[in-house]
Coordinates of C-alpha atoms and ligand atoms in Angstrom, one line a residue:
M26 CA 71.3 12.6 191.9
S27 CA 73.8 10.7 189.1
Y28 CA 73.0 11.6 185.6
D29 CA 70.9 9.6 183.2
P30 CA 72.6 9.8 179.8
T31 CA 69.3 8.7 178.5
N32 CA 67.6 11.9 179.0
I33 CA 65.9 13.8 176.5
F34 CA 68.7 16.9 175.9
A35 CA 71.4 13.8 176.2
R36 CA 69.9 12.8 173.2
I37 CA 69.5 16.1 171.3
L38 CA 73.3 16.5 172.2
R39 CA 74.2 13.7 170.7
G40 CA 72.1 14.2 167.6
E41 CA 69.4 10.8 168.4
I42 CA 66.4 13.3 168.1
P43 CA 66.5 16.4 166.4
C44 CA 66.0 20.2 167.4
K45 CA 65.5 23.3 165.9
K46 CA 69.3 24.7 167.4
V47 CA 69.4 28.5 167.6
F48 CA 73.0 28.5 169.3
E49 CA 75.6 26.5 169.6
D50 CA 80.0 26.4 170.8
D51 CA 82.2 24.3 172.5
H52 CA 80.1 24.3 175.7
V53 CA 77.1 25.0 175.3
L54 CA 73.9 24.2 172.8
A55 CA 70.4 26.0 172.7
F56 CA 67.2 25.3 171.1
H57 CA 63.4 26.2 170.4
D58 CA 61.6 24.8 173.4
I59 CA 59.1 21.6 171.5
N60 CA 56.3 23.3 173.5
P61 CA 56.3 27.1 174.2
Q62 CA 54.7 28.7 176.9
T63 CA 55.7 32.2 175.4
P64 CA 56.2 33.5 171.5
T65 CA 59.9 33.3 172.2
H66 CA 61.0 30.2 174.7
I67 CA 64.2 29.3 173.9
L68 CA 66.0 26.2 176.0
V69 CA 70.0 26.8 176.9
I70 CA 71.8 23.4 177.9
P71 CA 75.2 22.7 178.9
K72 CA 77.7 20.1 176.8
G73 CA 78.3 18.9 180.1
A74 CA 76.9 15.5 181.9
Y75 CA 75.1 18.0 184.7
V76 CA 71.6 17.2 186.4
S77 CA 70.6 20.6 187.3
F78 CA 71.8 24.0 188.1
D79 CA 72.8 23.0 191.6
D80 CA 74.9 20.0 190.0
F81 CA 76.3 22.7 187.5
S82 CA 77.1 25.1 190.3
T83 CA 79.1 22.8 192.3
K84 CA 81.1 21.1 189.3
A85 CA 81.3 23.1 186.2
S86 CA 84.5 25.1 185.6
A87 CA 84.8 28.4 185.6
E88 CA 85.3 28.4 182.0
E89 CA 82.0 26.3 181.3
I90 CA 79.9 28.8 183.7
A91 CA 81.1 31.5 182.0
A92 CA 80.4 30.3 178.5
F93 CA 76.8 29.3 180.0
V94 CA 75.8 32.7 181.2
R95 CA 77.5 34.8 178.2
A96 CA 75.7 32.5 175.7
T97 CA 72.2 32.9 177.7
G98 CA 72.8 36.6 177.2
Q99 CA 73.9 36.5 173.8
I100 CA 71.2 34.2 172.8
A101 CA 68.4 36.8 174.5
R102 CA 70.0 40.0 173.0
E103 CA 70.2 38.2 169.2
A104 CA 66.7 37.3 169.7
G105 CA 65.3 40.8 170.3
L106 CA 64.4 40.5 173.9
A107 CA 67.0 42.5 176.4
A108 CA 64.9 45.6 175.1
P109 CA 61.3 44.6 176.0
G110 CA 62.9 42.2 178.6
Y111 CA 63.0 38.5 179.1
R112 CA 62.9 36.2 181.7
V113 CA 65.8 33.5 183.1
L114 CA 64.2 30.7 184.8
S115 CA 65.5 26.7 185.7
N116 CA 63.8 24.7 187.3
I117 CA 65.6 22.4 190.2
G118 CA 64.7 19.0 191.7
R119 CA 61.3 17.7 192.9
D120 CA 59.9 20.9 194.1
G121 CA 61.5 23.4 191.1
H122 CA 59.2 21.2 188.9
Q123 CA 62.2 19.8 186.8
E124 CA 61.0 17.3 184.1
V125 CA 64.5 17.0 182.5
P126 CA 67.2 16.0 184.6
H127 CA 70.0 17.8 182.5
L128 CA 70.1 21.4 183.3
H129 CA 69.0 23.6 181.0
F130 CA 67.5 27.5 181.7
H131 CA 64.6 28.5 179.7
I132 CA 64.4 31.8 178.4
F133 CA 61.3 33.5 178.1
G134 CA 59.9 36.7 176.2
G135 CA 57.8 38.1 173.4
R136 CA 55.0 39.0 175.7
P137 CA 54.7 40.5 179.3
L138 CA 54.7 37.8 181.3
G139 CA 53.1 38.5 184.1
R140 CA 53.8 37.6 187.7
M141 CA 57.0 36.0 189.3
V142 CA 55.9 32.3 190.5
P143 CA 52.4 31.2 189.8
N144 CA 50.0 30.5 193.0
G145 CA 51.2 26.7 192.4
D146 CA 49.3 23.7 190.8
Ligands
5GP662 P1 61.7 21.2 182.8 O1 60.2 21.6 183.4 O2 62.5 20.1 183.2 O3 62.5 22.5 183.3 O4 61.7 21.6 181.3 C1 61.3 21.0 180.3 C2 61.1 21.3 179.0 O5 61.6 20.9 178.0 C3 59.9 21.4 178.8 O6 59.5 23.1 178.5 C4 59.5 21.2 178.0 O7 58.7 21.4 176.4 C5 61.2 20.8 177.1 N1 61.4 19.5 176.4 C6 60.5 18.4 176.6 N2 61.2 17.6 175.9 C7 61.3 18.3 174.7 C8 62.2 17.9 173.2 O8 62.4 16.5 172.8 N3 62.6 18.7 172.7 C9 62.5 20.4 173.1 N4 63.0 21.1 171.6 N5 62.2 20.7 173.8 C10 61.7 19.5 175.0

């Protein structure tokens, strides 16, 4: 799947639409999900044009991967989630139910999160 530069997160990265930013560095942007599923629901995205985790894990540089992983941990820590715990999730492709075709990690927290995977609907 080729990268679609009109996807909503590409537009957020270009500043064409606003977001509630929680973190930014050279490689990473993080912001609150517009439709939070938990008290804390943050999206972490790389600035590079990667469709999904599959694309990113294949093509991203070691520097980009390290920045993305470290930022995700730092953002969760700074949101107060390290002690109570939280969940990092990335949906990939059709079966993963990915809606936005730009890699994102969801950080969920702020309440007990229940079972890891729902029965599916
Ligand atoms: P996916 O299903 O692709 O893993 O998740 C996409 C997520 O992006 C959803 O949780 C959805 O609420 C969020 N989202 C979609 N459009 C926007 C937007 O314009 N701004 C923000 N902040 N989040 C969005």
